[in-house]
XYZ file of C-alpha atoms in Angstrom:
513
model
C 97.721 87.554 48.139
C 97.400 83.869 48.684
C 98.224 81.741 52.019
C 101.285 78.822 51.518
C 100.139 75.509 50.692
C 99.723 74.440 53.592
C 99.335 75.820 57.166
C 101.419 77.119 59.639
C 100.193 73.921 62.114
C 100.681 71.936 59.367
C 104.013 72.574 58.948
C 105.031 72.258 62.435
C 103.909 68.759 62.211
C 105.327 67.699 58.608
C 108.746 69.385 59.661
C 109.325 67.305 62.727
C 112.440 65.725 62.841
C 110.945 62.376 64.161
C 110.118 61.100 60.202
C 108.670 58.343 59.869
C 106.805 55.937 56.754
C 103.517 54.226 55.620
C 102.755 51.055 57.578
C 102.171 49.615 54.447
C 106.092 48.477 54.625
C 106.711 47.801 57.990
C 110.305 47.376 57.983
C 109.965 45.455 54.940
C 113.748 44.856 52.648
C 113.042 46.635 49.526
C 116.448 46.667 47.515
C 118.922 44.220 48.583
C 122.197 43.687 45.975
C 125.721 41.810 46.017
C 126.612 45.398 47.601
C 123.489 47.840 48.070
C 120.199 47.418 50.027
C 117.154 50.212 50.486
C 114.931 49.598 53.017
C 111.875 51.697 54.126
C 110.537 52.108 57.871
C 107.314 51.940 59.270
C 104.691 54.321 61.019
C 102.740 57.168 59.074
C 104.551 59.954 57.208
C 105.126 63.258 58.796
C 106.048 65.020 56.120
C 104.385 66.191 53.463
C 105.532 67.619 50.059
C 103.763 70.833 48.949
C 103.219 70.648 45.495
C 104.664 74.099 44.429
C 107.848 73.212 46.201
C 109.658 73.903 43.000
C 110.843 77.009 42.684
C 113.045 79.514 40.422
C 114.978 82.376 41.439
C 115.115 85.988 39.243
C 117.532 88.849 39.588
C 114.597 92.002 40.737
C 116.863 93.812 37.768
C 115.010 91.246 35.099
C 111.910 93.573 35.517
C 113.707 96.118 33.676
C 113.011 94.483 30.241
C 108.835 94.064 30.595
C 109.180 91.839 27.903
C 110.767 89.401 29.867
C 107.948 88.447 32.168
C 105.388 88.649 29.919
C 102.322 86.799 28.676
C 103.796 87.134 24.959
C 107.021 85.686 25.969
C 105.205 82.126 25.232
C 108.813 79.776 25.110
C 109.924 80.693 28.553
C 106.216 80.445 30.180
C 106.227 76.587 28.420
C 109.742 75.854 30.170
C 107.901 76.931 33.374
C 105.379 74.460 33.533
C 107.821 71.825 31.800
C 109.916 71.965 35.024
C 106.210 72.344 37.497
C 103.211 72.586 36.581
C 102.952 75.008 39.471
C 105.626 76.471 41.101
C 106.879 79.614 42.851
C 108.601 82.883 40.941
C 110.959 84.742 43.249
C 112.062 88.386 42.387
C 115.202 89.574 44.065
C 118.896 88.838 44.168
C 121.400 91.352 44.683
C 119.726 94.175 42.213
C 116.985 94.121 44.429
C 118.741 96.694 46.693
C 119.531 99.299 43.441
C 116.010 98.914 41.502
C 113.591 102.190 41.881
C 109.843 102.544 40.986
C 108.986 104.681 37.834
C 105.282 105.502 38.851
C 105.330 107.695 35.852
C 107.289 108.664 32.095
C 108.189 111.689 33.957
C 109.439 110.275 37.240
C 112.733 110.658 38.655
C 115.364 108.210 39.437
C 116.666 108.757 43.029
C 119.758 110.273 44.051
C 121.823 107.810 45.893
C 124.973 108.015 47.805
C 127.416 105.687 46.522
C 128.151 103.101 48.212
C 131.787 101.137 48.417
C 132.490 99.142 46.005
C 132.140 94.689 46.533
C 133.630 91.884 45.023
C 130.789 90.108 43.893
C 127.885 92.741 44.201
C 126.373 95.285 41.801
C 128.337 98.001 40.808
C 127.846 100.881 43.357
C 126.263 103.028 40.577
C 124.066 100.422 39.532
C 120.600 102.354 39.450
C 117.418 100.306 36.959
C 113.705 101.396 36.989
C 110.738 99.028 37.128
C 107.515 100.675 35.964
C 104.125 99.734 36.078
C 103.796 98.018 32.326
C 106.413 95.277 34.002
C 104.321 94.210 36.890
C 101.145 94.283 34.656
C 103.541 91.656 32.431
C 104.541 90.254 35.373
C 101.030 89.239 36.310
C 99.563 87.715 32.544
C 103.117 85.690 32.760
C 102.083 84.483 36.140
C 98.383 83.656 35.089
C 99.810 82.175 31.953
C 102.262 79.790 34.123
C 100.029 78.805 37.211
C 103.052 79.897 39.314
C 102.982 82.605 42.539
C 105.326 84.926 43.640
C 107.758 86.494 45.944
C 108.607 89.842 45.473
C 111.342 91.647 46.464
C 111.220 95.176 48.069
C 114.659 97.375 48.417
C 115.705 97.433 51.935
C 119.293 99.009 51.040
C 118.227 102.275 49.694
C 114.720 101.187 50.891
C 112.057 103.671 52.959
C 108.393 103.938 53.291
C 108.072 106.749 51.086
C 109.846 104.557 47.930
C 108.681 100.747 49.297
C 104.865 101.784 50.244
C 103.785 102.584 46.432
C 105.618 99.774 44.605
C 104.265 97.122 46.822
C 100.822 98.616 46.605
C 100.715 98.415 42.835
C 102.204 95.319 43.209
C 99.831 93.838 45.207
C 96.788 95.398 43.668
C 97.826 93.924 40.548
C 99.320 90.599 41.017
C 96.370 89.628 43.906
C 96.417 85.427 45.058
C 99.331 84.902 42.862
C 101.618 87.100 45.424
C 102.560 85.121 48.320
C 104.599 87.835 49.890
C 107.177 90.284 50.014
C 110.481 89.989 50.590
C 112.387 92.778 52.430
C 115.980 92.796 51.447
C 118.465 90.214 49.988
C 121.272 88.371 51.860
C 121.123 91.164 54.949
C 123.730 89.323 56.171
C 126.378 90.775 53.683
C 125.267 94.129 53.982
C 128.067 94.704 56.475
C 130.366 94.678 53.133
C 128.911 97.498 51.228
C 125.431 98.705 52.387
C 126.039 99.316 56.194
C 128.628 100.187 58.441
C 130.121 96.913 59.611
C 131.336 97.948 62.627
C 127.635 98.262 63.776
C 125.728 96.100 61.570
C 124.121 92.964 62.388
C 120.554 91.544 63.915
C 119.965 94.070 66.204
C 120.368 96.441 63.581
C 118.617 94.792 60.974
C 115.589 94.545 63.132
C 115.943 98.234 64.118
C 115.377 98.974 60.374
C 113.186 96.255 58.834
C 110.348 96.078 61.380
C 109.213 99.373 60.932
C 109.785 99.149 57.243
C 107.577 96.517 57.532
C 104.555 97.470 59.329
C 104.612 100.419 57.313
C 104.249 98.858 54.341
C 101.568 96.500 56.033
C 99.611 99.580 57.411
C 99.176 100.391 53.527
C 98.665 97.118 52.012
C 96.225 95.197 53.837
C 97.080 91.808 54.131
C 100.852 91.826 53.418
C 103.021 89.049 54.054
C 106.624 88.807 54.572
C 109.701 86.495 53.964
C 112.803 87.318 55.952
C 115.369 87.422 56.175
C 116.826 86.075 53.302
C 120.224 85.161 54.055
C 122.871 84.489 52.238
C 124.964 81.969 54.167
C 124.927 82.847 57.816
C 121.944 80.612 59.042
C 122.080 81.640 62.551
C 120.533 84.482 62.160
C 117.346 82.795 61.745
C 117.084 81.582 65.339
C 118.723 84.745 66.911
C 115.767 86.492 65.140
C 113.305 83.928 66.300
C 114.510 84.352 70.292
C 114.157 87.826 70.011
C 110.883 87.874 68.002
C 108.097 87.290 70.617
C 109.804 90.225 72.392
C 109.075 93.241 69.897
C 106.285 95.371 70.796
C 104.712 95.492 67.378
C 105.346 92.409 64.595
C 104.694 92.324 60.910
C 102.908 89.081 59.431
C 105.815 86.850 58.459
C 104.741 83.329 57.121
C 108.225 82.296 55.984
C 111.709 82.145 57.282
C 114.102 81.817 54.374
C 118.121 81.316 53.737
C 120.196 81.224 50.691
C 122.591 78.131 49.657
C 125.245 77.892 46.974
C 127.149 74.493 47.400
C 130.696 76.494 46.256
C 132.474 78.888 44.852
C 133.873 81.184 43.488
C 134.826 79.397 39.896
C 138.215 79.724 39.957
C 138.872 77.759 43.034
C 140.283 74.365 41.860
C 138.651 72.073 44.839
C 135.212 73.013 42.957
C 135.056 69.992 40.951
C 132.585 67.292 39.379
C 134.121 64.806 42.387
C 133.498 66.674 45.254
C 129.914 68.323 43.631
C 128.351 65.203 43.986
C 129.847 64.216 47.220
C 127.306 64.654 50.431
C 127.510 68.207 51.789
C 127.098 68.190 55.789
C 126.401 72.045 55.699
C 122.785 71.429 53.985
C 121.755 69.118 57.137
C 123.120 71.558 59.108
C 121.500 75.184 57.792
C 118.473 73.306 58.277
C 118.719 72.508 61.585
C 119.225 76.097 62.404
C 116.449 76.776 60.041
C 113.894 74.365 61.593
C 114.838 75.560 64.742
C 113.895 79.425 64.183
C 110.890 77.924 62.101
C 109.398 76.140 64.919
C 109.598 79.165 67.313
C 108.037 81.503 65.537
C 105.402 78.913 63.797
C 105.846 79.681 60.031
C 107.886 77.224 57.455
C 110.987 77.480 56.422
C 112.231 78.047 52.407
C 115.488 77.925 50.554
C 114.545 80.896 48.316
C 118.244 81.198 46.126
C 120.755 78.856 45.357
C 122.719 76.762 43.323
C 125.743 75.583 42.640
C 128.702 77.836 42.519
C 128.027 81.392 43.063
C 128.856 84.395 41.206
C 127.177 82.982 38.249
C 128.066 78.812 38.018
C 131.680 77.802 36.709
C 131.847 76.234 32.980
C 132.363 72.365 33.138
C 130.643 71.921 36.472
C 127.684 73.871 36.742
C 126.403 73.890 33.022
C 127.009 69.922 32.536
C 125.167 66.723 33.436
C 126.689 66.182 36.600
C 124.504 69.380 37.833
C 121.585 68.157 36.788
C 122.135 64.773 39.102
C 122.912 67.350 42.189
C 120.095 69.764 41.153
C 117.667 66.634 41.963
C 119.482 65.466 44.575
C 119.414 68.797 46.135
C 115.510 68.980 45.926
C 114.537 65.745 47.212
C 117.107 66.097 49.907
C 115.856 69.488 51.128
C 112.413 67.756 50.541
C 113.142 65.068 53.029
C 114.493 67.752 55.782
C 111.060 70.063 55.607
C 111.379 73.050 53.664
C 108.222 74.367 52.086
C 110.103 75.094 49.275
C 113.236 75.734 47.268
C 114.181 78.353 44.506
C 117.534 77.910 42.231
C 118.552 81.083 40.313
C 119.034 81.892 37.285
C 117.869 84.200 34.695
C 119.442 86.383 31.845
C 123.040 87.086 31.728
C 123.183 90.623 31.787
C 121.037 91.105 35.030
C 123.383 87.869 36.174
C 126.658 89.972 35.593
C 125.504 93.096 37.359
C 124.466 91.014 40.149
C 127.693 89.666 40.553
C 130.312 92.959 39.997
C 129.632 93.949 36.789
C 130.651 90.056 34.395
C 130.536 86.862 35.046
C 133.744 85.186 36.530
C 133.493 81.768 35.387
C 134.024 83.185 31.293
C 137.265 84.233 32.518
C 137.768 80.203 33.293
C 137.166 79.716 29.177
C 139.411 78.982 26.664
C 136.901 81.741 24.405
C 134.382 83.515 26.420
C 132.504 84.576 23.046
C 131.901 80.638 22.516
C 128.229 79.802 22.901
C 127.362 78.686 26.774
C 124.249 79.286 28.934
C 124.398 83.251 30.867
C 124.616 82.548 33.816
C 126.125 79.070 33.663
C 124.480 77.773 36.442
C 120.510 78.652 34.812
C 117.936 76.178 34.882
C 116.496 78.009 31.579
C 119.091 79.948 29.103
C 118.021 81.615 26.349
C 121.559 82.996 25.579
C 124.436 81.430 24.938
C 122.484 78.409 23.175
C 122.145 77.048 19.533
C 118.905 77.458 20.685
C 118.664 80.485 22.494
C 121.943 82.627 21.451
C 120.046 85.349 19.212
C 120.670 87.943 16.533
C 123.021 90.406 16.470
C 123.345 90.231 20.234
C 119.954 90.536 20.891
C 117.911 87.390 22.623
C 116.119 85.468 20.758
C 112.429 84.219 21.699
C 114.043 80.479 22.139
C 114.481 79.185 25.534
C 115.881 75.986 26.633
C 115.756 73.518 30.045
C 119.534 73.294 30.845
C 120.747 70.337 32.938
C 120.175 71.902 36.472
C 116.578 72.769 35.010
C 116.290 68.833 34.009
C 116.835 67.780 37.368
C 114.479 69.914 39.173
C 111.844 68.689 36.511
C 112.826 65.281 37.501
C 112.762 66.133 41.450
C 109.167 67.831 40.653
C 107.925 64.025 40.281
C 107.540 64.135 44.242
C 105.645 67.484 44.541
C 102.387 66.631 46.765
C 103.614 63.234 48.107
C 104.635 62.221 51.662
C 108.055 61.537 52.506
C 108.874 58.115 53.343
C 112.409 57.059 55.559
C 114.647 55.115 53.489
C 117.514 52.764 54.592
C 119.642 52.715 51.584
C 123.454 51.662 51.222
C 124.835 51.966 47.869
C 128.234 49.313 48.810
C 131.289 51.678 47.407
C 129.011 53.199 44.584
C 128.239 57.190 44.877
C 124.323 57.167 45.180
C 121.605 58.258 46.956
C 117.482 57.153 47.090
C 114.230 58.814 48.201
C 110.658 57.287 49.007
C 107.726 59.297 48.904
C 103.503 58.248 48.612
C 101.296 59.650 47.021
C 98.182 60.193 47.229
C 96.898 57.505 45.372
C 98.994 55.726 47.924
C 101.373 54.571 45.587
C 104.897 54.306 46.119
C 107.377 56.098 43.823
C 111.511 55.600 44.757
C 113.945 57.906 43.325
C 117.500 56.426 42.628
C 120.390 58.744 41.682
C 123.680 56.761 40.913
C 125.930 60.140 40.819
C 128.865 57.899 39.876
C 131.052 58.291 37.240
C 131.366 54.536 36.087
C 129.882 51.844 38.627
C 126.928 50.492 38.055
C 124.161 49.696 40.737
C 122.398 46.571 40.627
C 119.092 46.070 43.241
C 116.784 43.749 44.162
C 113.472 45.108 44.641
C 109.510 44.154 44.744
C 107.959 43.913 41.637
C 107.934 47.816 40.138
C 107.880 50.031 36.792
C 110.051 52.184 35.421
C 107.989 55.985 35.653
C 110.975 58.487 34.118
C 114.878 58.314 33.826
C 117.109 61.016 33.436
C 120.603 60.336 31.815
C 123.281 61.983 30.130
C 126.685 61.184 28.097
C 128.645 61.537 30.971
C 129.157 64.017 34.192
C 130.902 66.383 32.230
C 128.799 66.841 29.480
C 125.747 69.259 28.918
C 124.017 66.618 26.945
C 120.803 65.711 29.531
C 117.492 63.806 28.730
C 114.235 62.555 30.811
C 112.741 59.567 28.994
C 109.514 58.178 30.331
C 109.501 54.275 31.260
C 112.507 52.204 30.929
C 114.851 53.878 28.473
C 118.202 52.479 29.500
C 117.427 50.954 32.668
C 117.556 47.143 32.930
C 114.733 45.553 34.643
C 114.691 41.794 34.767
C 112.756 39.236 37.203
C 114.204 36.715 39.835
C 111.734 35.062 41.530
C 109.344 37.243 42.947
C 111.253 40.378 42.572
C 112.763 42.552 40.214
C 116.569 43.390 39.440
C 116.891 47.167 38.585
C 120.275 48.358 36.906
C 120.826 51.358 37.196
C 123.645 52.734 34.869
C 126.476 55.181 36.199
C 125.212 58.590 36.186
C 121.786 58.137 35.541
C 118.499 59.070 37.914
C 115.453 56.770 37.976
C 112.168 56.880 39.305
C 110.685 53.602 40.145
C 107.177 52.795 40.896
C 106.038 50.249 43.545
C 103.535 47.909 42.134
């Protein structure tokens, strides 16, 4: 296993909510237009960007096909490194409480008492085996990538006697490209159909993962931990963190981590294009709560699932261009408020639809669910449900595509090593947002995002270059690009500086020269 990017000291520093920029531009005007203006601050950045920030997200059921993650599966390891050229695999999701180790041909599956039934969790008889040939996979798909890992370990039907050998092959066989373990998903549901709610919350969850924990740590030397994975209710974090320092014995956690799905579920009409790209006060505020708990206990803090509408996206929204402007905006914004990293889901749609109750909801939203469309709607790579991707005779193909949320975490991966700069921006009454970062060449790069449907934005700005754009038809459109250098973007000179036009809908990343 390898240590994070960056240390635990380091972090505690970068994450501080006092942010400042390079002295370079003391207070200097930057963009100034009939109606917008960007300015950046002064001082020296505090935080820093690690570079395999990007992330993606897997259902744990995906290891039940070893082909999947696989060193021969050469299309999806190339739409890897398209998005970052290194980046951060996480194995879990909801299957990861219902997946059992197959040692052996010959062993077993479990017997499990079934549990109730969920809306919007696996099946209660949901039982899949992952066997050694997948984590060997697992491992020449992770050389083949550059990526790491986090790997989830079933804490539902979990004990030391199933946990203690999987994460021991595991580790033995992945090495520096595990970063750690991850000890159940979203705890904080398992009140609905894993636990008995009357009794069931961080007390309890500490009662049974600690020891889990160190018992798996006693017989893999070295282990690290994630936890606890939520899946909305932040405040757990810091209730773990005040009680932390108080346990007797304590596993080695090096990340606190949450879950975030802007909306849901599909159905629900105020989950729209509009109100999508609209700010969303509850990201500032999960990572208060986050950075709080962080600090405390001296580890970072990740967003380690997410997207945008849960239970599998919703068709029109989360599979269209206006996605990939909030995927990006979503990044750098999480970026700018210190998490080590972030993970959006995805993944095949038949691990998806178990995830999620057995099928995913948003088909039912479709005037012909057999039409072609990415499974699950919301992934940043399909490989069903595309002219690219949507196979033979039901079976996948070995085609797999970037789809727009995919695009704009590409697009956010442009800041990955850089140092956050503050930014002063006002776009007048257009919907947009900007981000600063330098990098270590000491070079300035701005991000732009006009998330508006029609308005153009018009700014003045120092003289700059065009670096990458990323456009589409319209919001409500799959149809996504990222162009290198000007494509579409109007630069012209006035005086000294530069006039950048940025067209509705459209993301650019500018270059200070």
């Amino acid at each position: 296993m390898t240590n994070l990017s960056y240390s635990r000291r380091r972090f505690l520093r970068n994450s501080s909510l006092a942010i400042a920029a390079v002295s370079t531009f003391p207070g200097r005007l930057l963009a100034q237009g009939s109606a917008a203006t960007l300015r950046l601050g002064s001082g020296e950045p505090k935080i820093v960007i690690p570079m395999d920030f990007i992330g993606l997200s897997y259902e744990a059921m995906q290891l039940e096909d070893p082909t999947f993650f696989s060193p021969k599966n050469t299309s999806l390891i190339a739409q890897f490194k398209a998005i970052s050229p290194r980046g951060v695999l996480r194995l879990g999701g909801n299957t990861s409480e219902f997946g059992w180790w197959k040692a052996t041909p010959s062993s077993q599956a479990p017997v499990r008492t079934h549990r109730k039934a969920d809306n919007g969790e696996p099946p209660p008889t949901t039982i899949f085996a992952i066997t050694p040939e997948a984590i060997r996979n697992l491992d020449g798909f992770l050389r083949a990538t550059g990526w790491t890992c986090i790997y989830g370990l079933n804490l539902g039907f979990g004990s030391a006697e199933a946990d203690i050998p999987e994460a021991q092959f595991v580790a033995q066989t992945l090495g520096p490209r595990l970063q750690y373990f991850q000890l159940g998903n979203e705890v904080d549901m398992f009140n609905r159909h894993l636990r008995n709610p009357k009794t069931w919350g961080v007390d309890e969850y500490l009662k049974e993962w600690v020891p889990l924990a160190l018992a798996v740590q006693r017989a893999v030397p070295g282990a690290k931990f994630g936890m606890p994975d939520v899946a909305s209710d932040v405040s757990w974090l810091p209730k773990i963190a005040d009680r932390w320092q108080s346990l007797p014995e304590r596993p080695n956690v090096i990340t606190l981590s949450h879950h975030y799905y802007w909306g849901g579920p599909p159905a629900n009409p105020k989950v729209n294009i509009e109100r999508l790209l609209r700010p969303s006060p509850a990201v500032a505020e999960k990572a208060s709560l986050a950075r709080e708990a962080a600090t405390k206990m001296g580890v970072p803090f990740r967003m380690t699932e997410g997207n945008t509408v849960y239970q599998g996206g919703k068709p029109g929204l989360s599979d269209v261009f206006a996605a990939a402007l909030w995927g990006a905006d979503y990044l750098f914004e999480l970026m700018s408020l210190g998490y080590s990293g972030v993970n959006l889901h995805g993944g095949s749609g038949h691990a998806q639809a178990v995830s999620v109750g057995g099928f995913l909801r948003g088909e039912q939203l479709m005037k012909d669910p057999n039409a072609p469309h990415p499974k699950p709607f919301y992934t940043p790579i399909a490989n069903e449900g595309t002219l690219a991707g949507s196979g033979v005779n039901g079976k996948l193909n070995n085609k797999y595509v970037l789809e727009p949320v995919g695009y704009g975490m590409k697009f956010a991966a442009r800041f990955a090593g850089a140092a956050m700069l503050p930014l002063d921006f006002n776009p007048g009454d257009v919907n947009a947002t900007a981000y600063a970062a330098r990098q270590a060449n000491s070079k300035v790069l701005i991000a732009i995002l006009n998330k508006d449907a029609s308005k153009d934005l018009d700014i003045s700005i120092p003289p700059a270059e065009v670096i990458e754009v990323m456009s589409g038809k319209s919001l409500d459109q799959a149809d996504t690009h990222l162009s290198h250098g000007g494509h579409g973007v109007k630069i012209s000179k006035s005086g000294k500086s530069h006039i950048v036009m940025v067209p509705a809908h459209t993301g650019v990343i500018i270059q200070l020269r």
